[in-house]
GROMACS .gro file of C-alpha atoms in nm:
model
  432
    1MET     CA    1   0.028  -3.138  -0.052
    2GLN     CA    2  -0.154  -2.816  -0.137
    3THR     CA    3  -0.350  -2.841   0.190
    4VAL     CA    4  -0.027  -2.864   0.390
    5LEU     CA    5   0.116  -2.575   0.191
    6MET     CA    6  -0.193  -2.366   0.257
    7ALA     CA    7  -0.172  -2.440   0.631
    8GLY     CA    8   0.193  -2.336   0.632
    9TRP     CA    9   0.128  -2.004   0.462
   10LEU     CA   10  -0.167  -1.929   0.691
   11ALA     CA   11   0.056  -2.002   0.991
   12LEU     CA   12   0.315  -1.759   0.855
   13THR     CA   13   0.040  -1.501   0.807
   14LEU     CA   14  -0.063  -1.537   1.173
   15PHE     CA   15   0.301  -1.501   1.278
   16LEU     CA   16   0.337  -1.181   1.075
   17ILE     CA   17   0.018  -1.043   1.230
   18TYR     CA   18   0.163  -1.116   1.576
   19LYS     CA   19   0.494  -0.943   1.495
   20VAL     CA   20   0.332  -0.639   1.334
   21THR     CA   21   0.084  -0.606   1.623
   22GLU     CA   22   0.385  -0.590   1.858
   23ASP     CA   23   0.570  -0.337   1.644
   24LYS     CA   24   0.358  -0.151   1.387
   25GLY     CA   25   0.668  -0.021   1.209
   26LYS     CA   26   0.765  -0.371   1.096
   27ILE     CA   27   0.504  -0.334   0.824
   28PHE     CA   28   0.772  -0.145   0.628
   29VAL     CA   29   0.990  -0.457   0.615
   30ILE     CA   30   0.697  -0.659   0.480
   31LEU     CA   31   0.609  -0.392   0.222
   32ILE     CA   32   0.967  -0.346   0.101
   33LEU     CA   33   1.018  -0.720   0.058
   34TYR     CA   34   0.675  -0.755  -0.104
   35PHE     CA   35   0.766  -0.482  -0.354
   36PHE     CA   36   1.100  -0.649  -0.431
   37ILE     CA   37   0.944  -0.992  -0.483
   38THR     CA   38   0.669  -0.861  -0.712
   39VAL     CA   39   0.913  -0.660  -0.926
   40VAL     CA   40   1.154  -0.953  -0.970
   41ASN     CA   41   0.861  -1.186  -1.040
   42ASP     CA   42   0.729  -0.940  -1.300
   43ILE     CA   43   1.065  -0.927  -1.475
   44LEU     CA   44   1.144  -1.298  -1.472
   45PHE     CA   45   0.811  -1.481  -1.472
   46MET     CA   46   0.518  -1.238  -1.528
   47SER     CA   47   0.285  -1.460  -1.326
   48THR     CA   48   0.059  -1.420  -1.025
   49ILE     CA   49   0.242  -1.513  -0.706
   50GLU     CA   50   0.020  -1.795  -0.584
   51LEU     CA   51   0.130  -1.935  -0.248
   52ALA     CA   52  -0.116  -2.226  -0.232
   53ASN     CA   53  -0.438  -2.352  -0.385
   54ALA     CA   54  -0.663  -2.562  -0.164
   55PHE     CA   55  -1.035  -2.605  -0.099
   56GLY     CA   56  -1.103  -2.424  -0.427
   57PHE     CA   57  -0.932  -2.109  -0.301
   58SER     CA   58  -0.613  -1.953  -0.435
   59TYR     CA   59  -0.407  -1.786  -0.162
   60GLN     CA   60  -0.187  -1.521  -0.320
   61LEU     CA   61   0.089  -1.300  -0.186
   62SER     CA   62  -0.131  -0.991  -0.210
   63ASP     CA   63  -0.390  -1.171   0.005
   64MET     CA   64  -0.132  -1.217   0.279
   65LEU     CA   65  -0.044  -0.847   0.269
   66ALA     CA   66  -0.409  -0.741   0.291
   67ILE     CA   67  -0.488  -0.983   0.575
   68VAL     CA   68  -0.187  -0.873   0.783
   69MET     CA   69  -0.285  -0.506   0.763
   70LEU     CA   70  -0.657  -0.568   0.818
   71CYS     CA   71  -0.607  -0.794   1.121
   72THR     CA   72  -0.356  -0.554   1.278
   73VAL     CA   73  -0.607  -0.269   1.250
   74LEU     CA   74  -0.893  -0.484   1.387
   75ILE     CA   75  -0.684  -0.603   1.683
   76ASP     CA   76  -0.593  -0.244   1.765
   77LEU     CA   77  -0.959  -0.144   1.740
   78LEU     CA   78  -1.052  -0.414   1.991
   79LYS     CA   79  -0.794  -0.276   2.235
   80ASN     CA   80  -0.880   0.086   2.161
   81PRO     CA   81  -1.228   0.095   2.004
   82CYS     CA   82  -1.250   0.472   1.961
   83LEU     CA   83  -1.176   0.618   1.618
   84LYS     CA   84  -0.974   0.935   1.594
   85ASN     CA   85  -1.206   1.232   1.564
   86ASN     CA   86  -1.121   1.361   1.217
   87VAL     CA   87  -1.290   1.403   0.882
   88THR     CA   88  -1.074   1.150   0.699
   89ASN     CA   89  -1.210   0.863   0.908
   90LEU     CA   90  -1.563   0.971   0.821
   91PHE     CA   91  -1.481   0.960   0.449
   92LEU     CA   92  -1.312   0.621   0.485
   93LEU     CA   93  -1.605   0.468   0.675
   94PHE     CA   94  -1.858   0.575   0.409
   95ILE     CA   95  -1.634   0.449   0.128
   96SER     CA   96  -1.584   0.119   0.311
   97ALA     CA   97  -1.959   0.077   0.353
   98LEU     CA   98  -2.012   0.122  -0.022
   99LEU     CA   99  -1.738  -0.130  -0.105
  100VAL     CA  100  -1.877  -0.386   0.142
  101ALA     CA  101  -2.226  -0.344  -0.006
  102SER     CA  102  -2.084  -0.393  -0.357
  103MET     CA  103  -1.894  -0.701  -0.239
  104VAL     CA  104  -2.202  -0.862  -0.077
  105ASN     CA  105  -2.425  -0.786  -0.376
  106GLY     CA  106  -2.167  -0.934  -0.610
  107LEU     CA  107  -2.132  -1.247  -0.398
  108SER     CA  108  -2.506  -1.308  -0.404
  109GLY     CA  109  -2.533  -1.231  -0.774
  110TYR     CA  110  -2.221  -1.388  -0.927
  111GLY     CA  111  -2.069  -1.607  -0.656
  112ILE     CA  112  -1.695  -1.635  -0.598
  113SER     CA  113  -1.597  -1.589  -0.961
  114ALA     CA  114  -1.258  -1.480  -1.094
  115GLU     CA  115  -1.392  -1.130  -1.153
  116TRP     CA  116  -1.535  -1.111  -0.799
  117MET     CA  117  -1.202  -1.220  -0.648
  118GLY     CA  118  -1.019  -0.969  -0.867
  119ASP     CA  119  -1.235  -0.683  -0.741
  120LEU     CA  120  -1.199  -0.804  -0.383
  121ARG     CA  121  -0.819  -0.825  -0.401
  122THR     CA  122  -0.769  -0.490  -0.571
  123ASN     CA  123  -0.999  -0.291  -0.345
  124SER     CA  124  -0.910  -0.470  -0.021
  125VAL     CA  125  -0.534  -0.422  -0.033
  126PHE     CA  126  -0.586  -0.059  -0.140
  127LEU     CA  127  -0.835   0.022   0.136
  128PHE     CA  128  -0.659  -0.170   0.414
  129SER     CA  129  -0.333   0.011   0.332
  130ILE     CA  130  -0.509   0.345   0.381
  131PHE     CA  131  -0.663   0.237   0.711
  132TYR     CA  132  -0.333   0.103   0.844
  133PHE     CA  133  -0.121   0.409   0.776
  134ALA     CA  134  -0.396   0.656   0.863
  135ARG     CA  135  -0.433   0.492   1.206
  136PHE     CA  136  -0.074   0.414   1.307
  137ASP     CA  137   0.199   0.676   1.336
  138VAL     CA  138   0.495   0.477   1.203
  139LEU     CA  139   0.700   0.755   1.042
  140GLN     CA  140   0.987   0.726   1.289
  141ASP     CA  141   1.002   0.351   1.226
  142ALA     CA  142   1.040   0.408   0.852
  143LYS     CA  143   1.383   0.560   0.908
  144LYS     CA  144   1.509   0.237   1.065
  145TYR     CA  145   1.450   0.048   0.741
  146ARG     CA  146   1.588   0.308   0.499
  147LYS     CA  147   1.902   0.102   0.428
  148LEU     CA  148   1.685  -0.197   0.337
  149LEU     CA  149   1.484   0.021   0.099
  150ASP     CA  150   1.802   0.163  -0.059
  151SER     CA  151   1.945  -0.187  -0.106
  152VAL     CA  152   1.628  -0.324  -0.267
  153MET     CA  153   1.602  -0.029  -0.504
  154THR     CA  154   1.969  -0.060  -0.599
  155ILE     CA  155   1.924  -0.427  -0.689
  156ILE     CA  156   1.617  -0.348  -0.901
  157LEU     CA  157   1.805  -0.067  -1.079
  158ALA     CA  158   2.105  -0.294  -1.143
  159ILE     CA  159   1.885  -0.566  -1.296
  160SER     CA  160   1.701  -0.311  -1.512
  161CYS     CA  161   2.019  -0.140  -1.636
  162THR     CA  162   2.172  -0.478  -1.724
  163LEU     CA  163   1.868  -0.577  -1.930
  164TRP     CA  164   1.856  -0.236  -2.100
  165ALA     CA  165   2.226  -0.252  -2.187
  166LEU     CA  166   2.196  -0.600  -2.339
  167ASP     CA  167   1.888  -0.492  -2.532
  168ILE     CA  168   2.028  -0.167  -2.670
  169LEU     CA  169   2.388  -0.276  -2.738
  170ILE     CA  170   2.341  -0.624  -2.884
  171GLY     CA  171   1.962  -0.659  -2.921
  172PHE     CA  172   1.947  -0.940  -2.665
  173HIS     CA  173   1.611  -0.951  -2.483
  174PRO     CA  174   1.527  -1.312  -2.393
  175LEU     CA  175   1.271  -1.259  -2.114
  176LEU     CA  176   0.898  -1.311  -2.160
  177SER     CA  177   0.837  -0.975  -1.991
  178GLN     CA  178   1.039  -0.804  -2.266
  179PHE     CA  179   0.848  -0.983  -2.540
  180ASN     CA  180   0.510  -0.905  -2.384
  181ALA     CA  181   0.611  -0.539  -2.354
  182THR     CA  182   0.626  -0.519  -2.733
  183LEU     CA  183   0.258  -0.620  -2.748
  184SER     CA  184   0.150  -0.315  -2.544
  185ASP     CA  185   0.063   0.020  -2.696
  186GLY     CA  186   0.417   0.141  -2.618
  187GLY     CA  187   0.566  -0.146  -2.815
  188SER     CA  188   0.911  -0.133  -2.650
  189THR     CA  189   1.119  -0.412  -2.494
  190MET     CA  190   1.228  -0.160  -2.229
  191ARG     CA  191   0.885  -0.166  -2.062
  192PHE     CA  192   0.942  -0.499  -1.885
  193VAL     CA  193   0.825  -0.375  -1.543
  194GLN     CA  194   0.455  -0.304  -1.490
  195PRO     CA  195   0.338   0.052  -1.411
  196TYR     CA  196   0.229  -0.057  -1.061
  197GLU     CA  197   0.591  -0.136  -0.974
  198VAL     CA  198   0.744   0.159  -1.161
  199LEU     CA  199   0.527   0.383  -0.941
  200GLY     CA  200   0.738   0.268  -0.645
  201ILE     CA  201   1.057   0.363  -0.830
  202ALA     CA  202   0.906   0.703  -0.918
  203LEU     CA  203   0.818   0.772  -0.554
  204TYR     CA  204   1.169   0.670  -0.448
  205ALA     CA  205   1.317   0.903  -0.712
  206LEU     CA  206   1.105   1.188  -0.570
  207LEU     CA  207   1.233   1.106  -0.221
  208LEU     CA  208   1.595   1.129  -0.340
  209LEU     CA  209   1.518   1.448  -0.531
  210GLU     CA  210   1.364   1.616  -0.227
  211GLU     CA  211   1.655   1.513  -0.005
  212ASN     CA  212   1.907   1.649  -0.256
  213LEU     CA  213   1.730   1.981  -0.294
  214ASN     CA  214   1.701   2.028   0.082
  215ALA     CA  215   2.065   1.939   0.151
  216LYS     CA  216   2.263   2.023  -0.165
  217GLY     CA  217   2.058   2.230  -0.408
  218TYR     CA  218   2.154   1.996  -0.692
  219LEU     CA  219   2.106   1.631  -0.791
  220LYS     CA  220   2.339   1.353  -0.680
  221PHE     CA  221   2.433   1.079  -0.926
  222ARG     CA  222   2.204   0.826  -0.757
  223THR     CA  223   1.908   1.061  -0.793
  224ILE     CA  224   1.986   1.111  -1.162
  225LEU     CA  225   2.002   0.735  -1.219
  226PHE     CA  226   1.664   0.664  -1.060
  227SER     CA  227   1.503   0.962  -1.233
  228ALA     CA  228   1.638   0.830  -1.563
  229ALA     CA  229   1.496   0.485  -1.484
  230VAL     CA  230   1.150   0.638  -1.441
  231ILE     CA  231   1.178   0.782  -1.791
  232LEU     CA  232   1.337   0.476  -1.953
  233PHE     CA  233   1.059   0.242  -1.844
  234GLN     CA  234   0.842   0.437  -2.091
  235HIS     CA  235   0.510   0.429  -1.907
  236ARG     CA  236   0.335   0.752  -1.995
  237SER     CA  237   0.104   0.739  -1.695
  238ILE     CA  238   0.418   0.725  -1.476
  239TRP     CA  239   0.574   1.015  -1.665
  240MET     CA  240   0.267   1.226  -1.593
  241ALA     CA  241   0.248   1.126  -1.227
  242TRP     CA  242   0.622   1.169  -1.163
  243GLY     CA  243   0.628   1.498  -1.354
  244CYS     CA  244   0.350   1.640  -1.137
  245GLY     CA  245   0.534   1.528  -0.824
  246PHE     CA  246   0.859   1.677  -0.956
  247ILE     CA  247   0.696   2.017  -1.004
  248VAL     CA  248   0.545   2.011  -0.655
  249VAL     CA  249   0.885   1.915  -0.508
  250LEU     CA  250   1.036   2.226  -0.665
  251PHE     CA  251   0.764   2.449  -0.522
  252VAL     CA  252   0.787   2.296  -0.176
  253ALA     CA  253   1.167   2.316  -0.170
  254MET     CA  254   1.188   2.676  -0.295
  255LYS     CA  255   1.183   2.816   0.058
  256ASN     CA  256   1.515   2.656   0.150
  257THR     CA  257   1.665   2.590  -0.192
  258ARG     CA  258   1.722   2.820  -0.485
  259ILE     CA  259   1.714   2.675  -0.835
  260THR     CA  260   2.083   2.676  -0.921
  261LYS     CA  261   2.237   2.674  -1.267
  262LYS     CA  262   2.384   2.331  -1.191
  263LEU     CA  263   2.040   2.189  -1.111
  264PHE     CA  264   1.892   2.340  -1.426
  265LEU     CA  265   2.168   2.191  -1.645
  266GLN     CA  266   2.135   1.852  -1.474
  267VAL     CA  267   1.762   1.834  -1.549
  268ILE     CA  268   1.815   1.933  -1.915
  269LEU     CA  269   2.095   1.679  -1.962
  270LEU     CA  270   1.887   1.409  -1.792
  271ILE     CA  271   1.594   1.459  -2.029
  272VAL     CA  272   1.814   1.484  -2.341
  273SER     CA  273   2.018   1.176  -2.247
  274CYS     CA  274   1.706   0.969  -2.184
  275PHE     CA  275   1.559   1.074  -2.519
  276ILE     CA  276   1.880   0.960  -2.691
  277VAL     CA  277   1.873   0.621  -2.514
  278LEU     CA  278   1.504   0.575  -2.589
  279ASN     CA  279   1.567   0.644  -2.957
  280MET     CA  280   1.848   0.387  -2.955
  281GLY     CA  281   1.609   0.134  -2.808
  282SER     CA  282   1.316   0.170  -3.048
  283GLY     CA  283   1.457   0.376  -3.333
  284GLN     CA  284   1.124   0.557  -3.358
  285LEU     CA  285   1.141   0.808  -3.076
  286ILE     CA  286   1.153   1.121  -3.295
  287GLU     CA  287   0.863   0.989  -3.501
  288ASN     CA  288   0.664   0.916  -3.184
  289ILE     CA  289   0.735   1.264  -3.043
  290SER     CA  290   0.617   1.429  -3.367
  291LYS     CA  291   0.302   1.217  -3.354
  292SER     CA  292   0.242   1.329  -2.996
  293PHE     CA  293   0.265   1.695  -3.095
  294GLU     CA  294   0.032   1.626  -3.387
  295ILE     CA  295  -0.222   1.466  -3.149
  296VAL     CA  296  -0.200   1.764  -2.911
  297GLY     CA  297  -0.256   2.002  -3.202
  298LYS     CA  298  -0.564   1.809  -3.315
  299MET     CA  299  -0.704   1.810  -2.960
  300MET     CA  300  -0.657   2.187  -2.932
  301ASN     CA  301  -0.837   2.234  -3.264
  302GLY     CA  302  -1.121   2.001  -3.166
  303VAL     CA  303  -1.031   1.739  -3.428
  304ALA     CA  304  -1.128   1.378  -3.349
  305ILE     CA  305  -0.833   1.149  -3.270
  306GLU     CA  306  -0.846   0.794  -3.398
  307ASN     CA  307  -0.634   0.490  -3.313
  308SER     CA  308  -0.445   0.663  -3.032
  309THR     CA  309  -0.398   0.560  -2.671
  310ALA     CA  310  -0.583   0.871  -2.553
  311ASP     CA  311  -0.874   0.792  -2.783
  312THR     CA  312  -0.887   0.427  -2.672
  313ARG     CA  313  -0.885   0.516  -2.305
  314THR     CA  314  -1.155   0.776  -2.357
  315GLN     CA  315  -1.370   0.513  -2.527
  316VAL     CA  316  -1.311   0.267  -2.241
  317TRP     CA  317  -1.396   0.529  -1.977
  318ASN     CA  318  -1.712   0.629  -2.160
  319ALA     CA  319  -1.816   0.265  -2.196
  320VAL     CA  320  -1.787   0.208  -1.821
  321LEU     CA  321  -1.980   0.527  -1.740
  322GLU     CA  322  -2.251   0.467  -2.001
  323ASP     CA  323  -2.306   0.116  -1.864
  324LEU     CA  324  -2.424   0.264  -1.533
  325SER     CA  325  -2.797   0.310  -1.499
  326GLY     CA  326  -3.055   0.335  -1.223
  327THR     CA  327  -2.910   0.273  -0.878
  328ALA     CA  328  -2.578   0.168  -1.037
  329TRP     CA  329  -2.531   0.533  -1.132
  330LEU     CA  330  -2.527   0.617  -0.761
  331PHE     CA  331  -2.371   0.304  -0.607
  332GLY     CA  332  -2.193   0.131  -0.895
  333ARG     CA  333  -2.198  -0.225  -1.027
  334PRO     CA  334  -2.133  -0.506  -0.777
  335TYR     CA  335  -1.809  -0.701  -0.745
  336GLY     CA  336  -1.786  -0.969  -1.013
  337TYR     CA  337  -1.978  -0.770  -1.273
  338GLY     CA  338  -1.668  -0.774  -1.492
  339TYR     CA  339  -1.554  -0.501  -1.727
  340GLY     CA  340  -1.608  -0.731  -2.024
  341ARG     CA  341  -1.981  -0.657  -1.991
  342SER     CA  342  -1.930  -0.285  -2.047
  343ILE     CA  343  -1.611  -0.242  -2.253
  344GLY     CA  344  -1.607  -0.569  -2.445
  345TRP     CA  345  -1.295  -0.732  -2.302
  346LYS     CA  346  -1.161  -0.829  -1.962
  347THR     CA  347  -0.937  -0.542  -1.859
  348SER     CA  348  -0.934  -0.257  -1.613
  349PRO     CA  349  -1.063   0.084  -1.725
  350HIS     CA  350  -0.706   0.223  -1.704
  351SER     CA  351  -0.813   0.489  -1.455
  352GLY     CA  352  -0.847   0.441  -1.082
  353PHE     CA  353  -1.123   0.697  -1.060
  354ILE     CA  354  -1.325   0.533  -1.339
  355ARG     CA  355  -1.274   0.195  -1.170
  356PHE     CA  356  -1.403   0.343  -0.846
  357ILE     CA  357  -1.709   0.486  -1.020
  358GLY     CA  358  -1.772   0.144  -1.171
  359ARG     CA  359  -1.781  -0.026  -0.829
  360THR     CA  360  -1.909   0.246  -0.592
  361GLY     CA  361  -2.094   0.479  -0.830
  362TYR     CA  362  -2.066   0.855  -0.837
  363ILE     CA  363  -2.130   0.870  -0.463
  364GLY     CA  364  -1.824   0.658  -0.379
  365ALA     CA  365  -1.603   0.830  -0.634
  366GLY     CA  366  -1.718   1.169  -0.508
  367LEU     CA  367  -1.627   1.073  -0.152
  368ALA     CA  368  -1.285   0.949  -0.264
  369ILE     CA  369  -1.212   1.270  -0.455
  370CYS     CA  370  -1.328   1.481  -0.160
  371LEU     CA  371  -1.097   1.282   0.069
  372LEU     CA  372  -0.798   1.342  -0.157
  373ILE     CA  373  -0.874   1.712  -0.195
  374TYR     CA  374  -0.925   1.749   0.180
  375VAL     CA  375  -0.592   1.583   0.263
  376ALA     CA  376  -0.406   1.782  -0.005
  377VAL     CA  377  -0.549   2.113   0.120
  378LYS     CA  378  -0.467   2.024   0.482
  379LEU     CA  379  -0.108   1.956   0.380
  380MET     CA  380  -0.084   2.279   0.180
  381LEU     CA  381  -0.212   2.480   0.476
  382LYS     CA  382   0.091   2.360   0.674
  383GLY     CA  383   0.305   2.603   0.474
  384ARG     CA  384   0.619   2.521   0.278
  385SER     CA  385   0.773   2.320   0.560
  386GLY     CA  386   0.707   2.025   0.784
  387ASN     CA  387   0.424   1.801   0.670
  388THR     CA  388   0.389   1.986   0.340
  389LYS     CA  389   0.694   1.798   0.217
  390PHE     CA  390   0.475   1.492   0.181
  391LEU     CA  391   0.254   1.668  -0.076
  392PRO     CA  392   0.461   1.568  -0.386
  393TYR     CA  393   0.410   1.198  -0.315
  394LEU     CA  394   0.035   1.243  -0.276
  395VAL     CA  395   0.018   1.441  -0.601
  396CYS     CA  396   0.221   1.171  -0.779
  397VAL     CA  397  -0.019   0.900  -0.661
  398ILE     CA  398  -0.326   1.102  -0.761
  399GLY     CA  399  -0.174   1.147  -1.109
  400PHE     CA  400  -0.113   0.773  -1.135
  401MET     CA  401  -0.467   0.694  -1.024
  402TYR     CA  402  -0.606   0.926  -1.290
  403GLY     CA  403  -0.385   0.794  -1.570
  404TYR     CA  404  -0.375   0.423  -1.487
  405ASP     CA  405  -0.518   0.262  -1.171
  406TYR     CA  406  -0.478   0.232  -0.795
  407THR     CA  407  -0.280  -0.027  -0.602
  408TRP     CA  408  -0.158  -0.102  -0.249
  409LEU     CA  409   0.119   0.155  -0.285
  410CYS     CA  410  -0.139   0.424  -0.358
  411GLY     CA  411  -0.317   0.320  -0.038
  412VAL     CA  412   0.006   0.351   0.163
  413VAL     CA  413   0.071   0.705   0.037
  414ILE     CA  414  -0.290   0.818   0.086
  415GLY     CA  415  -0.295   0.667   0.437
  416LEU     CA  416   0.027   0.850   0.526
  417GLY     CA  417  -0.126   1.168   0.386
  418CYS     CA  418  -0.427   1.124   0.617
  419MET     CA  419  -0.188   1.082   0.909
  420PHE     CA  420   0.024   1.385   0.812
  421ALA     CA  421  -0.289   1.600   0.782
  422TYR     CA  422  -0.353   1.575   1.158
  423ARG     CA  423  -0.006   1.543   1.309
  424ASP     CA  424   0.270   1.802   1.313
  425TYR     CA  425   0.618   1.700   1.203
  426ASP     CA  426   0.826   2.013   1.223
  427PHE     CA  427   1.145   1.804   1.213
  428LEU     CA  428   1.065   1.733   0.848
  429GLU     CA  429   1.194   2.083   0.788
  430SER     CA  430   1.546   1.941   0.779
  431THR     CA  431   1.485   1.578   0.681
  432VAL     CA  432   1.227   1.393   0.474
   0.00000   0.00000   0.00000
């Protein structure tokens, strides 16, 4: 039965490759539906979406996404073998070479272990997303699927608000995702969606914000709702990433939009209202805020911080870096090495840049940082119009990578940034 199921899913994968090869913009339909399925699965089941398991291989939904994008790029390369003459492709080729070397070394050293497959899945879907969107100009196609995106986000918001209301008003939180959220460092039943998925909501909230500022000069109710959702999910790495993007949106929009009194009051009321709701949910918000200020004060005075999230993450990062020696310092540990060897338990380092150092060394991480800086500078040099309007999303993703990890959505945004860096979109002056 599993063999038949595997054959069916592989046939569907080939069909999707055929459709996307015909129309590159259809990738947005696949990505939007993939995002919706993963979010709903996270909320209801909190399990890996395994499509089939045959011949000792587990075929997951993320594998399908990665294969579709990779094969579409390879098919296009066969038809048009020349690479576009720009610096971003040079960075991407060197980074890819380091990842392939790490993959091959890991395969020979550890075999196809769970850790090796985990590294392969995470890095492949991230890298293939960058290659796809850096190569294909599909911006115009994205507008065709905006209603689909709006509908999916509305459904996700409705589900989340319903669960929050039941939790806060009557203390009813029956889902496993809500229980597991209490075991995290945040300890709140409101954190039932993983940071990877909340990043998508944060980027969508930035999109609405930028549209409102360009057209109205103040926030519409829908924008306020999605901005509030970003806060209510209580992921601090998302707060940092979204906050950085929010600030950049304001700077980019200043040319055409003045900061009105109405906008200022809306932002203040949004933050205050969310703080009130958060305090209703956990009953310890004020205490947590005072602890945060106490931690900041200790950091400014050079006092050691114990038993805090910041301290734990610093220890994890240092453990990964200290585990590198010899050639691993330059090229990283191979796929399958497993973080349990360096930090004591099987988890990610909770920083995309540290993860990249762990698998590609300081050379790979340096190339990745140079790529991001190069793309950001190219966008800034466009002036406060046109392609520069994409800068807030890139900044948001960089903030997320620093504070948590990288995922396929980060690859999509970085790939689009590479594309925007070399193409002029003056029509973005009036529309995002």
